[in-house]
Amino acid sequence: MTTATTRHSDRRISPVFLGICAVTAVTGWATWTGFAEKPGIAVFLFVTGAWIVSLCLHEYAHARTALHSGDITIGAKGYLTLNPLKYTHALLSIVLPVIFVIMGGIGLPGGAVFIERDRIRGRWRHSLISAAGPLTNVLFAIACTAPFWLHALDGVPPEFRSALAFLALLQVSAAILNFLPVPGLDGYGVIEPWLSYNTKRQIEPFAPFGLLFVFALLWVPQVNGVFFDLVDAVLRGLQVDSWQASAGWSLYRFWT
């Protein structure tokens, strides 16, 4: 288990990622200060930028954990640069999650980094690699909600509070959904190393459709209601009201 073949250039943060962070910071500042003439556009750019940043960190967590678990090819693939253009499936990793947010206000991340699992020994390491991504969403959710439970938003424009609440909703929903034991999601990756060979072979053909199946299932009113009740319960526990997140989504969809 070594990282000796990982060059410094393989770990250098990508200008693409830094550019996304800059857009997020500027539009977040514009929303925070009320400087934006059209707050809806600023909220859209701020939330979308922050969401993409969290997607990059999600995949970075997978890659970094895999690197330290034995897959020394991770660096050469560009996964440690946080560049979303380096992902194996940029459509699944960035485009579809953003579409999911726009269509349904749901934080549903996709699959991205290709890990050479045969280089990794030990079932616990395989499970930890899969869990690293959604655990990043958990940390991101805590960071987004910290200003609420620290009462640090007094005097801040309601647009920023709503945008931050909506971003927290995306992180909470992403963590919950990605921990589901559904093929194609990280939750299944956590338990897969512990399944029998025959069970894994039977489930394998369904893996490419797991993400779309979950998204389709969320359009069923009863399932959608139960899911968002759970998300709302978590947000309330973090002192974020559901109406704030709803207001953030309304602002996010400025064109409606």
PDB file of C-alpha atoms in Angstrom, residues 112-212:
ATOM      1  CA  ALA A 112     -17.802   8.804 -11.481  1.00  0.00           C
ATOM      2  CA  VAL A 113     -14.366   7.527 -10.575  1.00  0.00           C
ATOM      3  CA  PHE A 114     -13.135   4.174 -11.852  1.00  0.00           C
ATOM      4  CA  ILE A 115     -11.325   2.291  -9.112  1.00  0.00           C
ATOM      5  CA  GLU A 116      -9.255  -0.803  -9.864  1.00  0.00           C
ATOM      6  CA  ARG A 117     -10.740  -2.933  -7.132  1.00  0.00           C
ATOM      7  CA  ASP A 118      -8.456  -5.890  -7.809  1.00  0.00           C
ATOM      8  CA  ARG A 119      -5.576  -3.837  -6.398  1.00  0.00           C
ATOM      9  CA  ILE A 120      -7.310  -3.491  -3.033  1.00  0.00           C
ATOM     10  CA  ARG A 121      -7.192  -6.180  -0.375  1.00  0.00           C
ATOM     11  CA  GLY A 122      -9.661  -6.518   2.457  1.00  0.00           C
ATOM     12  CA  ARG A 123     -13.426  -6.163   2.521  1.00  0.00           C
ATOM     13  CA  TRP A 124     -13.320  -3.340   5.050  1.00  0.00           C
ATOM     14  CA  ARG A 125     -11.222  -1.227   2.696  1.00  0.00           C
ATOM     15  CA  HIS A 126     -13.674  -1.769  -0.167  1.00  0.00           C
ATOM     16  CA  SER A 127     -16.566  -0.741   2.088  1.00  0.00           C
ATOM     17  CA  LEU A 128     -14.720   2.337   3.337  1.00  0.00           C
ATOM     18  CA  ILE A 129     -13.985   3.481  -0.225  1.00  0.00           C
ATOM     19  CA  SER A 130     -17.704   3.355  -1.036  1.00  0.00           C
ATOM     20  CA  ALA A 131     -18.718   5.056   2.216  1.00  0.00           C
ATOM     21  CA  ALA A 132     -16.215   7.914   1.821  1.00  0.00           C
ATOM     22  CA  GLY A 133     -18.332   9.743  -0.786  1.00  0.00           C
ATOM     23  CA  PRO A 134     -21.654  10.018   1.085  1.00  0.00           C
ATOM     24  CA  LEU A 135     -19.794  10.743   4.324  1.00  0.00           C
ATOM     25  CA  THR A 136     -18.454  13.821   2.511  1.00  0.00           C
ATOM     26  CA  ASN A 137     -22.060  14.873   1.857  1.00  0.00           C
ATOM     27  CA  VAL A 138     -22.752  14.456   5.577  1.00  0.00           C
ATOM     28  CA  LEU A 139     -19.854  16.790   6.412  1.00  0.00           C
ATOM     29  CA  PHE A 140     -21.007  19.262   3.750  1.00  0.00           C
ATOM     30  CA  ALA A 141     -24.523  19.210   5.242  1.00  0.00           C
ATOM     31  CA  ILE A 142     -23.105  19.960   8.691  1.00  0.00           C
ATOM     32  CA  ALA A 143     -21.103  22.872   7.251  1.00  0.00           C
ATOM     33  CA  CYS A 144     -24.198  24.266   5.482  1.00  0.00           C
ATOM     34  CA  THR A 145     -26.375  24.041   8.572  1.00  0.00           C
ATOM     35  CA  ALA A 146     -23.770  25.272  11.075  1.00  0.00           C
ATOM     36  CA  PRO A 147     -24.739  28.957  10.578  1.00  0.00           C
ATOM     37  CA  PHE A 148     -28.326  28.036  11.523  1.00  0.00           C
ATOM     38  CA  TRP A 149     -27.592  26.217  14.757  1.00  0.00           C
ATOM     39  CA  LEU A 150     -24.855  28.713  15.629  1.00  0.00           C
ATOM     40  CA  HIS A 151     -27.355  31.570  15.077  1.00  0.00           C
ATOM     41  CA  ALA A 152     -24.874  33.300  12.777  1.00  0.00           C
ATOM     42  CA  LEU A 153     -27.402  34.494  10.188  1.00  0.00           C
ATOM     43  CA  ASP A 154     -28.971  37.423  12.032  1.00  0.00           C
ATOM     44  CA  GLY A 155     -29.280  40.384   9.676  1.00  0.00           C
ATOM     45  CA  VAL A 156     -28.389  38.293   6.636  1.00  0.00           C
ATOM     46  CA  PRO A 157     -30.757  38.708   3.635  1.00  0.00           C
ATOM     47  CA  PRO A 158     -33.441  35.993   3.542  1.00  0.00           C
ATOM     48  CA  GLU A 159     -32.317  35.036   0.033  1.00  0.00           C
ATOM     49  CA  PHE A 160     -28.997  33.765   1.357  1.00  0.00           C
ATOM     50  CA  ARG A 161     -30.591  31.915   4.270  1.00  0.00           C
ATOM     51  CA  SER A 162     -33.003  30.231   1.860  1.00  0.00           C
ATOM     52  CA  ALA A 163     -30.235  29.346  -0.590  1.00  0.00           C
ATOM     53  CA  LEU A 164     -28.137  27.830   2.202  1.00  0.00           C
ATOM     54  CA  ALA A 165     -31.138  25.872   3.499  1.00  0.00           C
ATOM     55  CA  PHE A 166     -31.798  24.498   0.010  1.00  0.00           C
ATOM     56  CA  LEU A 167     -28.146  23.540  -0.369  1.00  0.00           C
ATOM     57  CA  ALA A 168     -28.339  21.755   2.998  1.00  0.00           C
ATOM     58  CA  LEU A 169     -31.415  19.874   1.750  1.00  0.00           C
ATOM     59  CA  LEU A 170     -29.448  18.718  -1.300  1.00  0.00           C
ATOM     60  CA  GLN A 171     -26.621  17.421   0.877  1.00  0.00           C
ATOM     61  CA  VAL A 172     -28.939  15.627   3.293  1.00  0.00           C
ATOM     62  CA  SER A 173     -30.926  14.033   0.470  1.00  0.00           C
ATOM     63  CA  ALA A 174     -27.697  13.030  -1.312  1.00  0.00           C
ATOM     64  CA  ALA A 175     -26.350  11.358   1.825  1.00  0.00           C
ATOM     65  CA  ILE A 176     -29.595   9.472   2.488  1.00  0.00           C
ATOM     66  CA  LEU A 177     -30.077   8.331  -1.102  1.00  0.00           C
ATOM     67  CA  ASN A 178     -26.471   7.365  -1.658  1.00  0.00           C
ATOM     68  CA  PHE A 179     -26.439   5.195   1.447  1.00  0.00           C
ATOM     69  CA  LEU A 180     -29.347   3.130   0.079  1.00  0.00           C
ATOM     70  CA  PRO A 181     -28.232  -0.459  -0.638  1.00  0.00           C
ATOM     71  CA  VAL A 182     -29.231  -0.152  -4.298  1.00  0.00           C
ATOM     72  CA  PRO A 183     -26.892  -1.414  -7.050  1.00  0.00           C
ATOM     73  CA  GLY A 184     -25.065   1.515  -8.598  1.00  0.00           C
ATOM     74  CA  LEU A 185     -25.172   3.586  -5.400  1.00  0.00           C
ATOM     75  CA  ASP A 186     -22.520   3.786  -2.703  1.00  0.00           C
ATOM     76  CA  GLY A 187     -24.717   2.079  -0.136  1.00  0.00           C
ATOM     77  CA  TYR A 188     -24.589  -1.083  -2.197  1.00  0.00           C
ATOM     78  CA  GLY A 189     -20.836  -0.651  -2.569  1.00  0.00           C
ATOM     79  CA  VAL A 190     -20.559  -0.711   1.222  1.00  0.00           C
ATOM     80  CA  ILE A 191     -22.282  -4.093   1.556  1.00  0.00           C
ATOM     81  CA  GLU A 192     -21.172  -5.688  -1.737  1.00  0.00           C
ATOM     82  CA  PRO A 193     -17.830  -6.999  -0.421  1.00  0.00           C
ATOM     83  CA  TRP A 194     -19.743  -8.994   2.183  1.00  0.00           C
ATOM     84  CA  LEU A 195     -22.102 -10.700  -0.285  1.00  0.00           C
ATOM     85  CA  SER A 196     -21.559 -14.126  -1.781  1.00  0.00           C
ATOM     86  CA  TYR A 197     -20.129 -14.445  -5.281  1.00  0.00           C
ATOM     87  CA  ASN A 198     -23.405 -15.831  -6.683  1.00  0.00           C
ATOM     88  CA  THR A 199     -25.439 -13.006  -5.161  1.00  0.00           C
ATOM     89  CA  LYS A 200     -23.138 -10.393  -6.681  1.00  0.00           C
ATOM     90  CA  ARG A 201     -23.332 -12.059 -10.081  1.00  0.00           C
ATOM     91  CA  GLN A 202     -27.147 -12.017  -9.977  1.00  0.00           C
ATOM     92  CA  ILE A 203     -27.285  -8.335  -8.973  1.00  0.00           C
ATOM     93  CA  GLU A 204     -24.557  -7.103 -11.340  1.00  0.00           C
ATOM     94  CA  PRO A 205     -26.768  -6.664 -14.486  1.00  0.00           C
ATOM     95  CA  PHE A 206     -29.015  -4.216 -12.592  1.00  0.00           C
ATOM     96  CA  ALA A 207     -26.214  -1.894 -11.424  1.00  0.00           C
ATOM     97  CA  PRO A 208     -26.318   0.489 -14.447  1.00  0.00           C
ATOM     98  CA  PHE A 209     -30.016   1.166 -13.841  1.00  0.00           C
ATOM     99  CA  GLY A 210     -30.001   1.633 -10.070  1.00  0.00           C
ATOM    100  CA  LEU A 211     -29.620   5.419 -10.141  1.00  0.00           C
ATOM    101  CA  LEU A 212     -32.412   5.928 -12.672  1.00  0.00           C
TER     102      LEU A 212
END
